[in-house]
GROMACS .gro file of C-alpha atoms in nm:
model
  326
    1UNK     CA    1  13.603   6.217  12.538
    2UNK     CA    2  13.943   6.381  12.541
    3UNK     CA    3  14.241   6.392  12.304
    4UNK     CA    4  14.341   6.030  12.360
    5UNK     CA    5  13.995   5.900  12.268
    6UNK     CA    6  14.001   6.105  11.948
    7UNK     CA    7  14.343   5.964  11.857
    8UNK     CA    8  14.222   5.608  11.916
    9UNK     CA    9  13.930   5.671  11.684
   10UNK     CA   10  14.162   5.819  11.422
   11UNK     CA   11  14.389   5.516  11.441
   12UNK     CA   12  14.087   5.286  11.407
   13UNK     CA   13  13.967   5.454  11.088
   14UNK     CA   14  14.310   5.500  10.934
   15UNK     CA   15  14.505   5.185  11.025
   16UNK     CA   16  14.268   4.912  11.141
   17UNK     CA   17  14.250   4.618  10.901
   18UNK     CA   18  13.893   4.563  10.791
   19UNK     CA   19  13.740   4.497  10.453
   20UNK     CA   20  13.569   4.822  10.356
   21UNK     CA   21  13.433   4.681  10.031
   22UNK     CA   22  13.283   4.374  10.194
   23UNK     CA   23  13.123   4.583  10.470
   24UNK     CA   24  12.966   4.813  10.212
   25UNK     CA   25  12.830   4.514  10.020
   26UNK     CA   26  12.679   4.370  10.339
   27UNK     CA   27  12.520   4.705  10.417
   28UNK     CA   28  12.368   4.730  10.070
   29UNK     CA   29  12.235   4.375  10.095
   30UNK     CA   30  12.073   4.445  10.433
   31UNK     CA   31  11.923   4.767  10.300
   32UNK     CA   32  11.780   4.583   9.999
   33UNK     CA   33  11.627   4.318  10.227
   34UNK     CA   34  11.469   4.587  10.443
   35UNK     CA   35  11.321   4.826  10.186
   36UNK     CA   36  11.390   4.698   9.835
   37UNK     CA   37  11.107   4.724   9.580
   38UNK     CA   38  11.104   4.673   9.204
   39UNK     CA   39  10.992   5.030   9.140
   40UNK     CA   40  11.219   5.203   9.392
   41UNK     CA   41  11.438   5.506   9.323
   42UNK     CA   42  11.814   5.553   9.334
   43UNK     CA   43  11.901   5.911   9.421
   44UNK     CA   44  12.221   6.106   9.386
   45UNK     CA   45  12.313   6.426   9.566
   46UNK     CA   46  12.613   6.600   9.719
   47UNK     CA   47  12.663   6.745  10.063
   48UNK     CA   48  12.938   6.961  10.204
   49UNK     CA   49  13.115   6.976  10.539
   50UNK     CA   50  13.291   7.297  10.640
   51UNK     CA   51  13.655   7.249  10.738
   52UNK     CA   52  13.928   7.473  10.874
   53UNK     CA   53  14.283   7.439  10.749
   54UNK     CA   54  14.417   7.295  10.426
   55UNK     CA   55  14.539   6.946  10.515
   56UNK     CA   56  14.219   6.735  10.508
   57UNK     CA   57  14.176   6.533  10.192
   58UNK     CA   58  13.995   6.719   9.914
   59UNK     CA   59  13.942   7.036  10.116
   60UNK     CA   60  13.922   7.356   9.913
   61UNK     CA   61  13.737   7.681   9.888
   62UNK     CA   62  13.423   7.579   9.700
   63UNK     CA   63  13.046   7.613   9.722
   64UNK     CA   64  12.922   7.486  10.059
   65UNK     CA   65  12.552   7.400  10.049
   66UNK     CA   66  12.509   7.398  10.427
   67UNK     CA   67  12.639   7.756  10.445
   68UNK     CA   68  12.493   7.877  10.115
   69UNK     CA   69  12.821   8.031   9.997
   70UNK     CA   70  13.177   7.953   9.889
   71UNK     CA   71  13.377   7.838  10.188
   72UNK     CA   72  13.660   7.607  10.287
   73UNK     CA   73  13.497   7.263  10.290
   74UNK     CA   74  13.491   6.901  10.173
   75UNK     CA   75  13.222   6.785   9.934
   76UNK     CA   76  13.098   6.428   9.897
   77UNK     CA   77  12.877   6.274   9.629
   78UNK     CA   78  12.630   6.021   9.769
   79UNK     CA   79  12.391   5.765   9.625
   80UNK     CA   80  12.074   5.688   9.819
   81UNK     CA   81  11.774   5.461   9.778
   82UNK     CA   82  11.407   5.509   9.861
   83UNK     CA   83  11.089   5.307   9.827
   84UNK     CA   84  10.741   5.297   9.979
   85UNK     CA   85  10.893   5.123  10.282
   86UNK     CA   86  11.182   5.351  10.370
   87UNK     CA   87  11.512   5.501  10.262
   88UNK     CA   88  11.886   5.493  10.325
   89UNK     CA   89  12.230   5.578  10.186
   90UNK     CA   90  12.395   5.333   9.948
   91UNK     CA   91  12.740   5.457   9.847
   92UNK     CA   92  12.967   5.760   9.860
   93UNK     CA   93  13.270   5.918   9.698
   94UNK     CA   94  13.465   6.222   9.810
   95UNK     CA   95  13.491   6.492   9.545
   96UNK     CA   96  13.854   6.598   9.504
   97UNK     CA   97  13.886   6.939   9.333
   98UNK     CA   98  14.101   6.961   9.022
   99UNK     CA   99  14.362   7.176   9.194
  100UNK     CA  100  14.450   6.877   9.414
  101UNK     CA  101  14.589   6.698   9.108
  102UNK     CA  102  14.844   6.970   9.030
  103UNK     CA  103  15.212   6.941   9.117
  104UNK     CA  104  15.204   7.182   9.417
  105UNK     CA  105  14.957   6.941   9.584
  106UNK     CA  106  15.170   6.628   9.534
  107UNK     CA  107  15.286   6.621   9.898
  108UNK     CA  108  14.929   6.670  10.026
  109UNK     CA  109  14.800   6.388   9.806
  110UNK     CA  110  15.064   6.158   9.953
  111UNK     CA  111  14.991   6.261  10.313
  112UNK     CA  112  14.617   6.212  10.260
  113UNK     CA  113  14.684   5.875  10.094
  114UNK     CA  114  14.484   5.949   9.781
  115UNK     CA  115  14.505   5.633   9.566
  116UNK     CA  116  14.790   5.639   9.317
  117UNK     CA  117  14.684   5.690   8.957
  118UNK     CA  118  14.358   5.854   9.058
  119UNK     CA  119  14.251   6.129   8.816
  120UNK     CA  120  14.020   6.425   8.850
  121UNK     CA  121  13.649   6.356   8.804
  122UNK     CA  122  13.363   6.603   8.807
  123UNK     CA  123  13.075   6.550   9.048
  124UNK     CA  124  12.857   6.444   8.754
  125UNK     CA  125  13.110   6.179   8.652
  126UNK     CA  126  13.131   6.052   9.010
  127UNK     CA  127  12.751   6.042   9.039
  128UNK     CA  128  12.713   5.844   8.718
  129UNK     CA  129  12.980   5.597   8.830
  130UNK     CA  130  12.805   5.540   9.164
  131UNK     CA  131  12.465   5.496   9.000
  132UNK     CA  132  12.591   5.274   8.719
  133UNK     CA  133  12.749   5.036   8.968
  134UNK     CA  134  12.419   4.996   9.152
  135UNK     CA  135  12.224   4.950   8.829
  136UNK     CA  136  12.475   4.686   8.719
  137UNK     CA  137  12.449   4.500   9.050
  138UNK     CA  138  12.070   4.504   9.041
  139UNK     CA  139  12.057   4.443   9.415
  140UNK     CA  140  11.825   4.734   9.486
  141UNK     CA  141  11.514   4.724   9.270
  142UNK     CA  142  11.524   5.043   9.066
  143UNK     CA  143  11.277   5.186   8.819
  144UNK     CA  144  11.357   5.551   8.890
  145UNK     CA  145  11.668   5.763   8.930
  146UNK     CA  146  11.635   6.102   9.097
  147UNK     CA  147  11.869   6.398   9.135
  148UNK     CA  148  11.880   6.765   9.228
  149UNK     CA  149  11.921   7.051   8.981
  150UNK     CA  150  12.302   7.040   8.983
  151UNK     CA  151  12.291   6.700   8.813
  152UNK     CA  152  11.949   6.720   8.647
  153UNK     CA  153  12.026   7.032   8.449
  154UNK     CA  154  12.297   6.833   8.268
  155UNK     CA  155  12.152   6.678   7.952
  156UNK     CA  156  12.446   6.437   7.943
  157UNK     CA  157  12.351   6.313   8.288
  158UNK     CA  158  11.985   6.267   8.192
  159UNK     CA  159  12.063   6.101   7.860
  160UNK     CA  160  12.306   5.860   8.026
  161UNK     CA  161  12.042   5.753   8.278
  162UNK     CA  162  11.787   5.709   8.000
  163UNK     CA  163  12.040   5.496   7.813
  164UNK     CA  164  12.037   5.250   8.105
  165UNK     CA  165  11.664   5.200   8.049
  166UNK     CA  166  11.572   5.385   8.369
  167UNK     CA  167  11.316   5.658   8.428
  168UNK     CA  168  11.452   5.978   8.574
  169UNK     CA  169  11.299   6.253   8.783
  170UNK     CA  170  11.558   6.524   8.736
  171UNK     CA  171  11.524   6.855   8.913
  172UNK     CA  172  11.627   7.141   8.684
  173UNK     CA  173  11.703   7.510   8.720
  174UNK     CA  174  11.422   7.760   8.671
  175UNK     CA  175  11.595   7.908   8.365
  176UNK     CA  176  11.583   7.586   8.159
  177UNK     CA  177  11.395   7.635   7.831
  178UNK     CA  178  11.128   7.397   7.702
  179UNK     CA  179  10.895   7.394   7.401
  180UNK     CA  180  10.524   7.310   7.379
  181UNK     CA  181  10.456   6.944   7.308
  182UNK     CA  182  10.353   6.816   6.966
  183UNK     CA  183  10.349   7.020   6.647
  184UNK     CA  184  10.263   7.336   6.840
  185UNK     CA  185  10.633   7.388   6.905
  186UNK     CA  186  10.684   7.494   6.543
  187UNK     CA  187  10.450   7.794   6.588
  188UNK     CA  188  10.571   7.907   6.931
  189UNK     CA  189  10.889   7.993   7.116
  190UNK     CA  190  11.074   7.811   7.390
  191UNK     CA  191  10.998   7.932   7.740
  192UNK     CA  192  11.179   7.914   8.070
  193UNK     CA  193  11.002   7.671   8.303
  194UNK     CA  194  10.966   7.956   8.556
  195UNK     CA  195  10.754   8.144   8.301
  196UNK     CA  196  10.519   7.847   8.272
  197UNK     CA  197  10.477   7.842   8.650
  198UNK     CA  198  10.384   8.213   8.650
  199UNK     CA  199  10.126   8.196   8.370
  200UNK     CA  200   9.768   8.260   8.476
  201UNK     CA  201   9.653   7.976   8.249
  202UNK     CA  202   9.871   7.718   8.426
  203UNK     CA  203   9.648   7.474   8.614
  204UNK     CA  204   9.750   7.343   8.956
  205UNK     CA  205   9.627   7.031   9.132
  206UNK     CA  206   9.616   7.036   9.508
  207UNK     CA  207   9.711   6.682   9.607
  208UNK     CA  208   9.800   6.488   9.918
  209UNK     CA  209  10.127   6.317   9.831
  210UNK     CA  210  10.137   6.107  10.148
  211UNK     CA  211  10.062   6.099  10.518
  212UNK     CA  212  10.361   6.237  10.707
  213UNK     CA  213  10.446   6.224  11.077
  214UNK     CA  214  10.301   6.575  11.118
  215UNK     CA  215   9.995   6.518  10.902
  216UNK     CA  216   9.921   6.505  10.527
  217UNK     CA  217  10.195   6.618  10.287
  218UNK     CA  218  10.001   6.858  10.065
  219UNK     CA  219  10.142   7.000   9.743
  220UNK     CA  220  10.030   7.204   9.446
  221UNK     CA  221  10.152   7.027   9.135
  222UNK     CA  222  10.139   7.106   8.764
  223UNK     CA  223  10.219   6.833   8.512
  224UNK     CA  224  10.236   6.872   8.134
  225UNK     CA  225  10.409   6.735   7.828
  226UNK     CA  226  10.684   6.951   7.680
  227UNK     CA  227  10.967   6.916   7.431
  228UNK     CA  228  11.328   6.949   7.531
  229UNK     CA  229  11.524   7.247   7.404
  230UNK     CA  230  11.808   7.130   7.181
  231UNK     CA  231  12.147   7.298   7.191
  232UNK     CA  232  12.083   7.472   6.857
  233UNK     CA  233  11.758   7.620   6.982
  234UNK     CA  234  11.524   7.363   6.832
  235UNK     CA  235  11.248   7.156   6.985
  236UNK     CA  236  11.372   6.809   7.078
  237UNK     CA  237  11.215   6.495   7.222
  238UNK     CA  238  10.900   6.499   7.432
  239UNK     CA  239  10.910   6.453   7.807
  240UNK     CA  240  10.721   6.542   8.122
  241UNK     CA  241  10.757   6.874   8.302
  242UNK     CA  242  10.654   6.857   8.668
  243UNK     CA  243  10.632   7.174   8.874
  244UNK     CA  244  10.583   7.161   9.250
  245UNK     CA  245  10.482   7.469   9.444
  246UNK     CA  246  10.553   7.478   9.818
  247UNK     CA  247  10.393   7.684  10.090
  248UNK     CA  248  10.575   8.014  10.114
  249UNK     CA  249  10.616   8.043   9.738
  250UNK     CA  250  10.913   7.814   9.675
  251UNK     CA  251  10.888   7.632   9.341
  252UNK     CA  252  11.082   7.332   9.210
  253UNK     CA  253  11.096   7.208   8.851
  254UNK     CA  254  11.157   6.858   8.717
  255UNK     CA  255  11.193   6.683   8.383
  256UNK     CA  256  11.112   6.315   8.337
  257UNK     CA  257  11.151   6.070   8.050
  258UNK     CA  258  10.862   5.859   8.182
  259UNK     CA  259  10.632   5.723   7.909
  260UNK     CA  260  10.346   5.937   7.781
  261UNK     CA  261  10.081   5.704   7.924
  262UNK     CA  262  10.220   5.689   8.278
  263UNK     CA  263   9.956   5.780   8.540
  264UNK     CA  264  10.010   6.116   8.703
  265UNK     CA  265   9.992   5.940   9.038
  266UNK     CA  266  10.320   5.767   8.956
  267UNK     CA  267  10.488   6.098   8.876
  268UNK     CA  268  10.365   6.242   9.205
  269UNK     CA  269  10.491   5.935   9.390
  270UNK     CA  270  10.832   5.989   9.231
  271UNK     CA  271  10.836   6.338   9.384
  272UNK     CA  272  10.810   6.179   9.728
  273UNK     CA  273  11.101   5.944   9.661
  274UNK     CA  274  11.331   6.231   9.560
  275UNK     CA  275  11.367   6.409   9.896
  276UNK     CA  276  11.469   6.124  10.137
  277UNK     CA  277  11.840   6.150  10.050
  278UNK     CA  278  11.832   6.504  10.185
  279UNK     CA  279  11.665   6.371  10.500
  280UNK     CA  280  11.952   6.122  10.535
  281UNK     CA  281  12.200   6.411  10.528
  282UNK     CA  282  11.999   6.602  10.786
  283UNK     CA  283  11.965   6.303  11.019
  284UNK     CA  284  12.328   6.206  10.969
  285UNK     CA  285  12.457   6.551  11.063
  286UNK     CA  286  12.209   6.620  11.341
  287UNK     CA  287  12.218   6.285  11.521
  288UNK     CA  288  12.500   6.064  11.392
  289UNK     CA  289  12.811   6.280  11.363
  290UNK     CA  290  12.826   6.272  10.984
  291UNK     CA  291  13.008   6.605  10.990
  292UNK     CA  292  13.197   6.549  11.318
  293UNK     CA  293  13.534   6.389  11.253
  294UNK     CA  294  13.903   6.475  11.260
  295UNK     CA  295  14.025   6.240  10.989
  296UNK     CA  296  14.240   6.371  10.706
  297UNK     CA  297  14.294   6.073  10.476
  298UNK     CA  298  14.101   5.933  10.181
  299UNK     CA  299  14.034   5.597  10.344
  300UNK     CA  300  13.927   5.738  10.681
  301UNK     CA  301  13.673   5.977  10.521
  302UNK     CA  302  13.509   5.689  10.333
  303UNK     CA  303  13.518   5.463  10.639
  304UNK     CA  304  13.356   5.730  10.854
  305UNK     CA  305  13.072   5.769  10.603
  306UNK     CA  306  13.025   5.392  10.591
  307UNK     CA  307  12.970   5.390  10.968
  308UNK     CA  308  12.712   5.666  10.926
  309UNK     CA  309  12.538   5.443  10.667
  310UNK     CA  310  12.528   5.157  10.917
  311UNK     CA  311  12.389   5.382  11.190
  312UNK     CA  312  12.115   5.506  10.956
  313UNK     CA  313  12.033   5.147  10.865
  314UNK     CA  314  12.006   5.053  11.233
  315UNK     CA  315  11.765   5.339  11.298
  316UNK     CA  316  11.563   5.244  10.989
  317UNK     CA  317  11.525   4.886  11.109
  318UNK     CA  318  11.419   5.006  11.455
  319UNK     CA  319  11.152   5.230  11.301
  320UNK     CA  320  11.023   4.950  11.079
  321UNK     CA  321  11.015   4.704  11.370
  322UNK     CA  322  10.813   4.937  11.594
  323UNK     CA  323  10.588   5.043  11.308
  324UNK     CA  324  10.486   4.681  11.248
  325UNK     CA  325  10.392   4.643  11.615
  326UNK     CA  326  10.167   4.950  11.622
   0.00000   0.00000   0.00000
């Protein structure tokens, strides 16, 4: 498009007067109308965008998931929503590393127009703020909250979600320790969840989670009750441990505070609602320019992501419209 076209786009995102908050609210309302269900899932995840230079807002040398290593990049925390009908992105917040709030970065903060009075927040704090706002609004029917292992390994994160009265499906790291359920914990030792997956006695169910575009989504799943490992090395409250084994040997582990009498089918359905936020990132970067921009300011980053949300919503509504006609 040329340099001039890029500059026009930059001016549009940086200076044009439009109500970002109202546009986001309209988007969320349209998304709720399209796919909202009472037992849907709010998801939270982060995604990174590699960047050269040091002037873009929040850029720093940090872990970049798309590259699998520490690299110069920006990292955003996103909330998504999924149901039986479909999925989409709901809200976003750029993660600004702590170093950006030091005195040597004062000039950069001003150039990037970071809001005055803004203080450093961890990704977990940002994620909880995004989720809590959606829970408070109640616009998107939510029974479940899902997250990847970065957030799910945090007991504070899980306990906060449980305190809202929501069920969580929290991916955890393979090294997390759990105890046997019931009184058996007193006679045994805590084990890493990876050890449970490797035991010969562990039973696996081969299940079809859903019908995908390329055929049935088949998984090997193990579900059992366990007790959480307390900080002092004691057995804590009971919860569900769900282990999913993928073709090729990859294994993922989850904890859930779902009630003891919940059908296993519901836990398996929750597994399906966890991954769509990652699909949104993939579609956004592959087809919608989610990672293609030359904006440097706080406002322009958030506005760019809002336009990606709207594009994803448009594609979702197209898919739903054609699906109904088939």
